[in-house]
Amino acid sequence: MALPPDYHMHTPLCHHASGEPIDYARRALEVGLTEIGFSDHSPMMRDDFDDWRMFNSQLDEYVEKVRRAQREFPQLTIRLALEVDYLPGHEDWIRDLAARHPWDYFIGSVHYVSEDWAIDNPNKLSEWKKRDSFEVWTIYFDLLTRAAETGLFEIIGHADLPKKFGHRPTGDCTPLYERFLTAAKRHNCAIELNTAGLRKDCKEIYPSRQILELAFEKNVPITFGSDAHAPGEVGMNFAEAIQLARVVGYKECWKLAARKREMVRF
Ligand code: ZN
Ligand code: FE
Ligand code: FE
Ligand code: ZN
């Protein structure tokens, strides 16, 4: 059976990934993928917001890099997307971005739990000592819920990113997960099975099996993503992700084109 599309990969424009889109595309064909999507970190309203994304002025260059890969590998379906940071108050900016190019989808990701703390930033690990992990999970899932409710995203990225460095919530998060997944379903948002977690200290796919089971119960659609930051990571650990999805009960995932959803078997 065909591999599901890998909808989460980056480009060197974000300053922490290597390899051009053509290299990712070549690798995708090697590992047997028939469809991929580029979803590099989108620009923020201010270019000095942080240092791990393309500048606003580079958006056209980004699109051109993806177009070049499409021209070079016509036998591979290559989607054009962005991984957009959700922060409250950024909705108009995200709408502006959406209008600038014919995107296939947006992944809405929460990295920032406050304007100056991206929880996945290894340089900010000391922030964890100042907070209780349950509080971080609570803030994080509240932001994810709000992200889903904006209706600006087809996919919500790495839903339990706070576990990246091995932190675990100190209380039962089931109600937080339920609330987020209910919002995702209501606003027609998929969650992604993101295999990058297997390459991090948590050694686990994002999201956890518990969250995925709740998602299946609520009929929340899924997509798959490697979150590749290098060509060698394209399609990485997809066998594990597919197995996890199947064990939980999923047989179908979404394909996306021109911001339209289509359910397909995997
Ligand atoms: Zn990144
Ligand atoms: Fe991310
Ligand atoms: Fe990413
Ligand atoms: Zn990511």
Coordinates of C-alpha atoms and ligand atoms in Angstrom, one line a residue:
M1 CA 0.0 0.0 0.0
A2 CA 1.2 3.5 -0.8
L3 CA 3.0 5.6 1.8
P4 CA 1.0 8.6 3.1
P5 CA 2.3 12.0 2.0
D6 CA 5.1 13.5 4.1
Y7 CA 3.7 17.0 4.7
H8 CA 6.3 18.5 7.0
M9 CA 9.7 19.5 5.8
H10 CA 12.0 22.5 5.9
T11 CA 14.5 24.4 3.8
P12 CA 17.8 26.2 4.6
L13 CA 15.9 29.6 4.6
C14 CA 15.0 28.9 8.3
H15 CA 18.7 28.9 9.2
H16 CA 18.6 25.5 11.0
A17 CA 17.9 23.1 8.1
S18 CA 20.3 21.8 5.4
G19 CA 19.7 20.8 1.8
E20 CA 17.7 22.3 -1.0
P21 CA 14.1 21.3 -1.8
I22 CA 15.4 19.3 -4.8
D23 CA 17.5 17.2 -2.4
Y24 CA 14.5 16.5 -0.2
A25 CA 12.5 15.6 -3.3
R26 CA 15.2 13.2 -4.6
R27 CA 15.3 11.5 -1.2
A28 CA 11.5 11.3 -1.1
L29 CA 11.6 9.3 -4.4
E30 CA 14.3 7.0 -2.9
V31 CA 12.2 6.1 0.1
G32 CA 9.2 5.5 -2.1
L33 CA 7.0 8.5 -1.3
T34 CA 4.7 9.7 -4.1
E35 CA 3.7 13.0 -2.4
I36 CA 5.5 15.5 -0.1
G37 CA 4.9 19.0 1.0
F38 CA 7.3 21.8 2.1
S39 CA 6.2 23.6 5.2
D40 CA 9.1 25.8 6.3
H41 CA 8.8 28.2 9.2
S42 CA 6.9 31.2 8.0
P43 CA 8.0 34.7 8.5
M44 CA 6.8 36.7 11.5
M45 CA 5.4 40.2 11.4
R46 CA 8.8 41.4 12.6
D47 CA 12.0 39.9 11.1
D48 CA 13.8 40.3 14.5
F49 CA 11.1 38.3 16.3
D50 CA 13.6 35.3 16.5
D51 CA 16.4 33.8 14.4
W52 CA 15.0 30.5 13.2
R53 CA 12.8 31.4 10.2
M54 CA 12.9 33.0 6.7
F55 CA 12.7 36.8 6.5
N56 CA 9.5 38.3 5.2
S57 CA 11.4 39.3 2.0
Q58 CA 12.4 35.7 1.4
L59 CA 8.9 34.3 0.9
D60 CA 9.0 34.6 -2.9
E61 CA 12.5 32.9 -2.9
Y62 CA 11.0 30.1 -0.8
V63 CA 8.2 29.6 -3.2
E64 CA 10.6 29.6 -6.1
K65 CA 12.8 26.9 -4.5
V66 CA 9.7 24.7 -4.1
R67 CA 8.6 25.4 -7.7
R68 CA 12.1 24.4 -8.9
A69 CA 11.8 21.0 -7.1
Q70 CA 8.3 20.6 -8.8
R71 CA 9.8 21.2 -12.2
E72 CA 12.8 19.0 -11.6
F73 CA 10.7 16.0 -10.3
P74 CA 7.4 15.9 -12.2
Q75 CA 6.9 12.3 -11.1
L76 CA 6.6 13.4 -7.5
T77 CA 3.6 15.5 -6.2
I78 CA 5.1 18.4 -4.3
R79 CA 2.9 20.6 -2.2
L80 CA 3.6 24.2 -1.2
A81 CA 2.8 25.0 2.4
L82 CA 4.1 26.8 5.5
E83 CA 4.5 25.9 9.2
V84 CA 3.0 29.0 10.7
D85 CA 3.5 29.9 14.4
Y86 CA 0.3 30.5 16.1
L87 CA 0.4 33.3 18.7
P88 CA -2.8 35.2 19.8
G89 CA -3.0 38.5 17.9
H90 CA -1.2 37.2 14.8
E91 CA -4.4 36.2 13.0
D92 CA -4.4 39.1 10.6
W93 CA -0.8 38.5 9.7
I94 CA -1.5 34.9 9.0
R95 CA -4.4 35.9 6.8
D96 CA -2.1 38.2 4.9
L97 CA 0.4 35.4 4.4
A98 CA -2.3 33.2 3.1
A99 CA -3.2 35.7 0.4
R100 CA 0.3 36.0 -0.9
H101 CA 0.7 32.7 -2.7
P102 CA -1.5 29.8 -3.8
W103 CA -0.7 27.6 -0.8
D104 CA -1.8 23.9 -0.6
Y105 CA -2.1 24.0 3.2
F106 CA -0.9 25.7 6.4
I107 CA 0.4 23.8 9.4
G108 CA -0.5 25.7 12.6
S109 CA 2.2 25.1 15.2
V110 CA 2.6 26.4 18.7
H111 CA 6.2 26.8 19.7
Y112 CA 5.8 29.9 21.8
V113 CA 4.0 29.7 25.2
S114 CA 4.8 33.3 25.7
E115 CA 6.2 36.0 23.4
D116 CA 9.8 35.1 24.5
W117 CA 9.8 31.4 25.2
A118 CA 9.6 28.9 22.4
I119 CA 9.4 25.6 24.5
D120 CA 11.4 23.6 21.9
N121 CA 14.4 26.0 21.9
P122 CA 17.3 24.2 23.6
N123 CA 18.8 27.6 24.5
K124 CA 15.7 28.2 26.7
L125 CA 15.8 25.0 28.7
S126 CA 16.3 26.9 31.9
E127 CA 12.8 28.3 31.6
W128 CA 11.5 24.9 32.5
K129 CA 12.9 25.2 36.0
K130 CA 10.8 28.3 36.6
R131 CA 7.5 26.6 35.9
D132 CA 5.5 23.5 36.8
S133 CA 5.2 21.2 33.7
F134 CA 1.4 20.9 34.2
E135 CA 1.1 24.7 33.9
V136 CA 3.1 24.6 30.7
W137 CA 0.9 21.8 29.2
T138 CA -2.2 23.8 30.2
I139 CA -1.0 26.9 28.4
Y140 CA 0.2 24.9 25.5
F141 CA -3.0 23.1 24.9
D142 CA -5.0 26.2 25.4
L143 CA -3.0 27.8 22.6
L144 CA -3.5 24.8 20.4
T145 CA -7.2 24.9 21.0
R146 CA -7.2 28.6 20.0
A147 CA -5.1 27.8 17.0
A148 CA -7.7 25.3 15.8
E149 CA -10.5 27.7 16.5
T150 CA -9.1 30.3 14.2
G151 CA -9.9 28.1 11.1
L152 CA -6.6 29.4 9.6
F153 CA -4.9 25.9 9.5
E154 CA -5.6 22.6 7.9
I155 CA -3.2 20.8 10.2
I156 CA -2.1 21.3 13.8
G157 CA 1.6 20.5 14.1
H158 CA 3.3 18.3 16.7
A159 CA 0.5 18.5 19.2
D160 CA 2.4 17.6 22.3
L161 CA 5.7 19.4 21.6
P162 CA 6.3 20.2 25.3
K163 CA 7.5 16.6 25.8
K164 CA 10.4 17.2 23.4
F165 CA 13.2 17.3 26.1
G166 CA 11.6 14.6 28.1
H167 CA 9.4 16.7 30.4
R168 CA 6.1 15.1 31.4
P169 CA 3.0 16.8 32.8
T170 CA 2.6 16.4 36.6
G171 CA -1.2 16.1 36.4
D172 CA -3.9 14.4 34.2
C173 CA -4.1 16.3 30.9
T174 CA -7.0 14.3 29.5
P175 CA -9.5 17.3 29.8
L176 CA -7.0 19.6 28.0
Y177 CA -6.6 17.0 25.2
E178 CA -10.3 16.5 24.9
R179 CA -11.0 20.2 24.6
F180 CA -8.3 20.7 21.9
L181 CA -9.5 17.7 19.9
T182 CA -13.1 18.8 20.1
A183 CA -12.1 22.2 18.7
A184 CA -9.9 20.5 16.0
K185 CA -12.9 18.4 14.9
R186 CA -15.3 21.2 14.9
H187 CA -13.0 23.4 12.8
N188 CA -12.1 20.7 10.3
C189 CA -8.5 20.5 11.4
A190 CA -6.2 17.5 11.2
I191 CA -3.5 16.6 13.6
E192 CA -0.2 15.3 12.3
L193 CA 1.8 12.3 13.3
N194 CA 5.2 13.9 13.5
T195 CA 8.1 11.5 13.6
A196 CA 10.6 14.1 14.7
G197 CA 9.8 13.3 18.3
L198 CA 11.5 9.9 17.8
R199 CA 14.8 11.8 17.2
K200 CA 14.4 13.9 20.3
D201 CA 14.9 13.2 24.1
C202 CA 11.2 12.1 24.4
K203 CA 11.9 9.3 21.9
E204 CA 8.2 9.2 20.9
I205 CA 6.1 10.3 18.0
Y206 CA 4.1 13.6 18.4
P207 CA 1.4 13.2 19.6
S208 CA 1.3 10.4 22.2
R209 CA -0.7 7.3 21.8
Q210 CA -3.2 8.5 24.4
I211 CA -3.8 11.7 22.4
L212 CA -4.1 9.8 19.2
E213 CA -6.6 7.4 20.7
L214 CA -8.8 10.3 21.9
A215 CA -8.4 11.9 18.4
F216 CA -9.6 8.6 16.7
E217 CA -12.6 8.5 19.1
K218 CA -13.5 12.0 18.1
N219 CA -13.0 11.3 14.4
V220 CA -10.2 13.9 14.1
P221 CA -8.4 13.4 10.7
I222 CA -4.6 12.9 10.6
T223 CA -1.7 13.6 8.3
F224 CA 1.9 12.4 8.5
G225 CA 5.1 14.4 8.7
S226 CA 8.8 13.8 9.2
D227 CA 9.6 17.4 10.1
A228 CA 12.7 16.8 8.1
H229 CA 15.4 19.5 8.6
A230 CA 17.8 17.5 6.3
P231 CA 17.2 15.4 3.2
G232 CA 18.1 12.2 5.0
E233 CA 15.1 12.7 7.4
V234 CA 12.4 12.7 4.7
G235 CA 9.9 9.9 5.4
M236 CA 11.9 8.9 8.4
N237 CA 10.2 6.4 10.8
F238 CA 7.0 6.4 8.7
A239 CA 6.7 2.6 9.3
E240 CA 6.4 3.3 13.0
A241 CA 4.0 6.2 12.5
I242 CA 1.8 4.1 10.2
Q243 CA 1.8 1.3 12.7
L244 CA 0.8 3.6 15.5
A245 CA -2.0 5.1 13.4
R246 CA -3.3 1.6 12.5
V247 CA -3.1 0.2 16.0
V248 CA -5.3 3.1 17.2
G249 CA -7.8 2.4 14.4
Y250 CA -6.9 4.9 11.6
K251 CA -7.1 3.6 8.0
E252 CA -7.3 6.9 6.2
C253 CA -5.5 10.2 6.3
W254 CA -5.8 13.5 4.5
K255 CA -4.3 14.6 1.2
L256 CA -4.3 18.4 0.7
A257 CA -4.2 20.5 -2.4
A258 CA -5.2 24.2 -2.9
R259 CA -6.4 24.1 0.7
K260 CA -8.9 21.4 0.0
R261 CA -9.1 18.2 2.0
E262 CA -9.4 14.7 0.6
M263 CA -9.5 11.5 2.7
V264 CA -7.3 8.6 1.4
R265 CA -6.4 5.2 2.6
F266 CA -2.9 4.5 3.7
Ligands
ZN1 ZN 12.5 23.9 12.5
FE2 FE 7.5 23.1 14.7
FE3 FE 8.7 21.9 11.4
ZN4 ZN 8.5 21.4 13.5

